[in-house]
Amino acid sequence: MEQYKYFKEKFDIKHKEPETYSPLALAYIGDGIFDVMVRTIEVSRVNKQVNKYHKDVSKIVCAPAQARMILAIEEKLTEEEHAVYKRGRNANSYTKAKNASRKDYRNATGFEAVLGYLYLKEDFTRLADLVKMALDVLENDNVN
């Protein structure tokens, strides 16, 4: 937490209240945070070629996988998180998913909005817990 405070001070970052951000802004930052978290996990597991990291990470951070994760953990969201998820899911995005249905893309946007919200709220414990729950969904899919 102290390092994050240093980062914010160093770059003069002053966040507004997270609930004042647009759902797409929350999804934008959430997408980046999720990507960094998944990359960090992958790199920590085994040393391999960068293109193999990319291939493995891309399977996790894509819209269909994110939609699967959020739908599986949706019931574990707090009321506040669920409201953010719905705002993100229902936001009018003018971009189109490359390899996902519109429904998956919207659910993934909601998932990313929740992650962005928790990051901007600086609730890193809850952020890590939700990402762990979400990744466990994919892990269980691969085991079965």
mmCIF file of C-alpha atoms in Angstrom:
data_model
loop_
_atom_site.group_PDB
_atom_site.id
_atom_site.type_symbol
_atom_site.label_atom_id
_atom_site.label_comp_id
_atom_site.label_asym_id
_atom_site.label_seq_id
_atom_site.Cartn_x
_atom_site.Cartn_y
_atom_site.Cartn_z
ATOM 1 C CA MET A 1 0.000 0.000 0.000
ATOM 2 C CA GLU A 2 2.841 2.354 0.802
ATOM 3 C CA GLN A 3 4.312 1.811 -2.693
ATOM 4 C CA TYR A 4 0.972 2.654 -4.292
ATOM 5 C CA LYS A 5 0.818 5.860 -2.268
ATOM 6 C CA TYR A 6 4.326 6.707 -3.486
ATOM 7 C CA PHE A 7 3.286 6.021 -7.102
ATOM 8 C CA LYS A 8 0.275 8.328 -6.794
ATOM 9 C CA GLU A 9 2.357 11.088 -5.201
ATOM 10 C CA LYS A 10 5.172 10.763 -7.736
ATOM 11 C CA PHE A 11 2.818 11.219 -10.691
ATOM 12 C CA ASP A 12 0.416 13.582 -8.918
ATOM 13 C CA ILE A 13 -2.505 11.163 -9.324
ATOM 14 C CA LYS A 14 -5.657 12.286 -7.591
ATOM 15 C CA HIS A 15 -8.523 9.877 -8.017
ATOM 16 C CA LYS A 16 -12.098 10.945 -7.689
ATOM 17 C CA GLU A 17 -14.484 8.623 -5.914
ATOM 18 C CA PRO A 18 -14.542 5.405 -7.990
ATOM 19 C CA GLU A 19 -18.325 5.482 -8.331
ATOM 20 C CA THR A 20 -18.062 8.791 -10.228
ATOM 21 C CA TYR A 21 -16.107 7.224 -13.106
ATOM 22 C CA SER A 22 -17.965 6.045 -16.181
ATOM 23 C CA PRO A 23 -18.408 2.277 -16.342
ATOM 24 C CA LEU A 24 -16.247 2.160 -19.465
ATOM 25 C CA ALA A 25 -13.451 4.067 -17.715
ATOM 26 C CA LEU A 26 -13.649 1.542 -14.875
ATOM 27 C CA ALA A 27 -13.537 -1.316 -17.411
ATOM 28 C CA TYR A 28 -10.555 0.293 -19.154
ATOM 29 C CA ILE A 29 -8.458 0.391 -15.998
ATOM 30 C CA GLY A 30 -9.811 -2.989 -14.881
ATOM 31 C CA ASP A 31 -8.724 -4.576 -18.156
ATOM 32 C CA GLY A 32 -5.168 -3.362 -17.602
ATOM 33 C CA ILE A 33 -5.081 -4.424 -13.964
ATOM 34 C CA PHE A 34 -6.418 -7.895 -14.767
ATOM 35 C CA ASP A 35 -3.878 -8.288 -17.558
ATOM 36 C CA VAL A 36 -0.974 -7.325 -15.268
ATOM 37 C CA MET A 37 -2.215 -9.654 -12.533
ATOM 38 C CA VAL A 38 -2.569 -12.627 -14.893
ATOM 39 C CA ARG A 39 0.818 -11.922 -16.522
ATOM 40 C CA THR A 40 2.451 -11.741 -13.098
ATOM 41 C CA ILE A 41 0.924 -15.077 -12.089
ATOM 42 C CA GLU A 42 1.968 -16.741 -15.357
ATOM 43 C CA VAL A 43 5.552 -15.444 -15.228
ATOM 44 C CA SER A 44 5.904 -16.592 -11.614
ATOM 45 C CA ARG A 45 4.911 -20.180 -12.443
ATOM 46 C CA VAL A 46 7.462 -21.246 -15.011
ATOM 47 C CA ASN A 47 10.092 -19.769 -17.284
ATOM 48 C CA LYS A 48 9.072 -20.048 -20.950
ATOM 49 C CA GLN A 49 9.210 -18.183 -24.231
ATOM 50 C CA VAL A 50 7.376 -14.871 -24.331
ATOM 51 C CA ASN A 51 5.100 -15.994 -27.175
ATOM 52 C CA LYS A 52 3.966 -18.925 -24.988
ATOM 53 C CA TYR A 53 3.226 -16.526 -22.113
ATOM 54 C CA HIS A 54 1.206 -14.425 -24.516
ATOM 55 C CA LYS A 55 -0.743 -17.416 -25.808
ATOM 56 C CA ASP A 56 -1.562 -18.646 -22.289
ATOM 57 C CA VAL A 57 -2.471 -15.202 -20.940
ATOM 58 C CA SER A 58 -4.637 -14.434 -23.980
ATOM 59 C CA LYS A 59 -6.794 -17.477 -23.203
ATOM 60 C CA ILE A 60 -7.558 -15.979 -19.779
ATOM 61 C CA VAL A 61 -7.958 -12.272 -20.476
ATOM 62 C CA CYS A 62 -10.262 -12.712 -23.478
ATOM 63 C CA ALA A 63 -13.936 -11.777 -23.328
ATOM 64 C CA PRO A 64 -15.347 -15.338 -23.450
ATOM 65 C CA ALA A 65 -13.182 -16.429 -20.487
ATOM 66 C CA GLN A 66 -13.961 -13.270 -18.525
ATOM 67 C CA ALA A 67 -17.683 -13.742 -19.172
ATOM 68 C CA ARG A 68 -17.464 -17.329 -17.929
ATOM 69 C CA MET A 69 -15.642 -16.168 -14.805
ATOM 70 C CA ILE A 70 -18.005 -13.340 -13.871
ATOM 71 C CA LEU A 71 -21.124 -15.432 -14.427
ATOM 72 C CA ALA A 72 -19.688 -18.114 -12.135
ATOM 73 C CA ILE A 73 -18.778 -15.694 -9.337
ATOM 74 C CA GLU A 74 -21.607 -13.170 -9.764
ATOM 75 C CA GLU A 75 -23.420 -14.451 -6.671
ATOM 76 C CA LYS A 76 -20.293 -13.747 -4.604
ATOM 77 C CA LEU A 77 -20.257 -10.052 -5.508
ATOM 78 C CA THR A 78 -21.292 -7.565 -2.872
ATOM 79 C CA GLU A 79 -24.332 -5.423 -3.593
ATOM 80 C CA GLU A 80 -22.028 -2.523 -4.444
ATOM 81 C CA GLU A 81 -19.871 -4.664 -6.773
ATOM 82 C CA HIS A 82 -22.950 -6.084 -8.458
ATOM 83 C CA ALA A 83 -24.199 -2.568 -9.182
ATOM 84 C CA VAL A 84 -20.841 -1.718 -10.780
ATOM 85 C CA TYR A 85 -20.944 -4.970 -12.771
ATOM 86 C CA LYS A 86 -24.412 -4.137 -14.110
ATOM 87 C CA ARG A 87 -23.329 -0.597 -15.015
ATOM 88 C CA GLY A 88 -20.345 -1.987 -16.925
ATOM 89 C CA ARG A 89 -22.324 -4.749 -18.566
ATOM 90 C CA ASN A 90 -25.038 -2.343 -19.715
ATOM 91 C CA ALA A 91 -22.722 0.443 -20.883
ATOM 92 C CA ASN A 92 -22.930 1.399 -24.543
ATOM 93 C CA SER A 93 -19.523 0.590 -25.962
ATOM 94 C CA TYR A 94 -18.749 1.577 -29.519
ATOM 95 C CA THR A 95 -16.048 -1.035 -29.880
ATOM 96 C CA LYS A 96 -16.754 -4.584 -30.949
ATOM 97 C CA ALA A 97 -15.164 -7.737 -29.594
ATOM 98 C CA LYS A 98 -12.972 -9.528 -32.110
ATOM 99 C CA ASN A 99 -13.593 -13.105 -31.046
ATOM 100 C CA ALA A 100 -16.580 -12.917 -28.718
ATOM 101 C CA SER A 101 -20.313 -12.689 -28.846
ATOM 102 C CA ARG A 102 -21.883 -9.366 -27.931
ATOM 103 C CA LYS A 103 -23.235 -10.968 -24.731
ATOM 104 C CA ASP A 104 -19.800 -12.266 -23.682
ATOM 105 C CA TYR A 105 -18.230 -8.899 -24.486
ATOM 106 C CA ARG A 106 -20.778 -7.054 -22.341
ATOM 107 C CA ASN A 107 -20.352 -9.474 -19.414
ATOM 108 C CA ALA A 108 -16.569 -9.172 -19.710
ATOM 109 C CA THR A 109 -16.866 -5.377 -19.669
ATOM 110 C CA GLY A 110 -18.890 -5.659 -16.455
ATOM 111 C CA PHE A 111 -16.201 -7.909 -14.942
ATOM 112 C CA GLU A 112 -13.461 -5.456 -15.880
ATOM 113 C CA ALA A 113 -15.496 -2.558 -14.462
ATOM 114 C CA VAL A 114 -15.662 -4.312 -11.080
ATOM 115 C CA LEU A 115 -11.899 -4.864 -11.108
ATOM 116 C CA GLY A 116 -11.257 -1.244 -12.088
ATOM 117 C CA TYR A 117 -13.618 -0.056 -9.373
ATOM 118 C CA LEU A 118 -11.832 -2.095 -6.700
ATOM 119 C CA TYR A 119 -8.443 -0.906 -7.930
ATOM 120 C CA LEU A 120 -9.428 2.773 -7.853
ATOM 121 C CA LYS A 121 -11.067 2.221 -4.486
ATOM 122 C CA GLU A 122 -7.700 0.784 -3.376
ATOM 123 C CA ASP A 123 -9.387 -2.355 -2.088
ATOM 124 C CA PHE A 124 -6.534 -4.594 -3.164
ATOM 125 C CA THR A 125 -7.515 -7.437 -0.839
ATOM 126 C CA ARG A 126 -10.967 -7.748 -2.388
ATOM 127 C CA LEU A 127 -9.486 -7.281 -5.867
ATOM 128 C CA ALA A 128 -7.089 -10.191 -5.294
ATOM 129 C CA ASP A 129 -9.852 -12.335 -3.774
ATOM 130 C CA LEU A 130 -12.183 -11.803 -6.757
ATOM 131 C CA VAL A 131 -9.423 -12.471 -9.285
ATOM 132 C CA LYS A 132 -8.515 -15.671 -7.412
ATOM 133 C CA MET A 133 -12.169 -16.812 -7.411
ATOM 134 C CA ALA A 134 -12.429 -15.994 -11.112
ATOM 135 C CA LEU A 135 -9.235 -17.825 -12.053
ATOM 136 C CA ASP A 136 -10.334 -20.823 -9.986
ATOM 137 C CA VAL A 137 -13.389 -21.056 -12.264
ATOM 138 C CA LEU A 138 -11.147 -21.515 -15.293
ATOM 139 C CA GLU A 139 -8.882 -23.890 -13.400
ATOM 140 C CA ASN A 140 -11.865 -26.038 -12.441
ATOM 141 C CA ASP A 141 -13.083 -25.967 -16.066
ATOM 142 C CA ASN A 142 -9.710 -27.327 -17.170
ATOM 143 C CA VAL A 143 -9.692 -30.055 -14.507
ATOM 144 C CA ASN A 144 -13.148 -31.351 -15.425
#
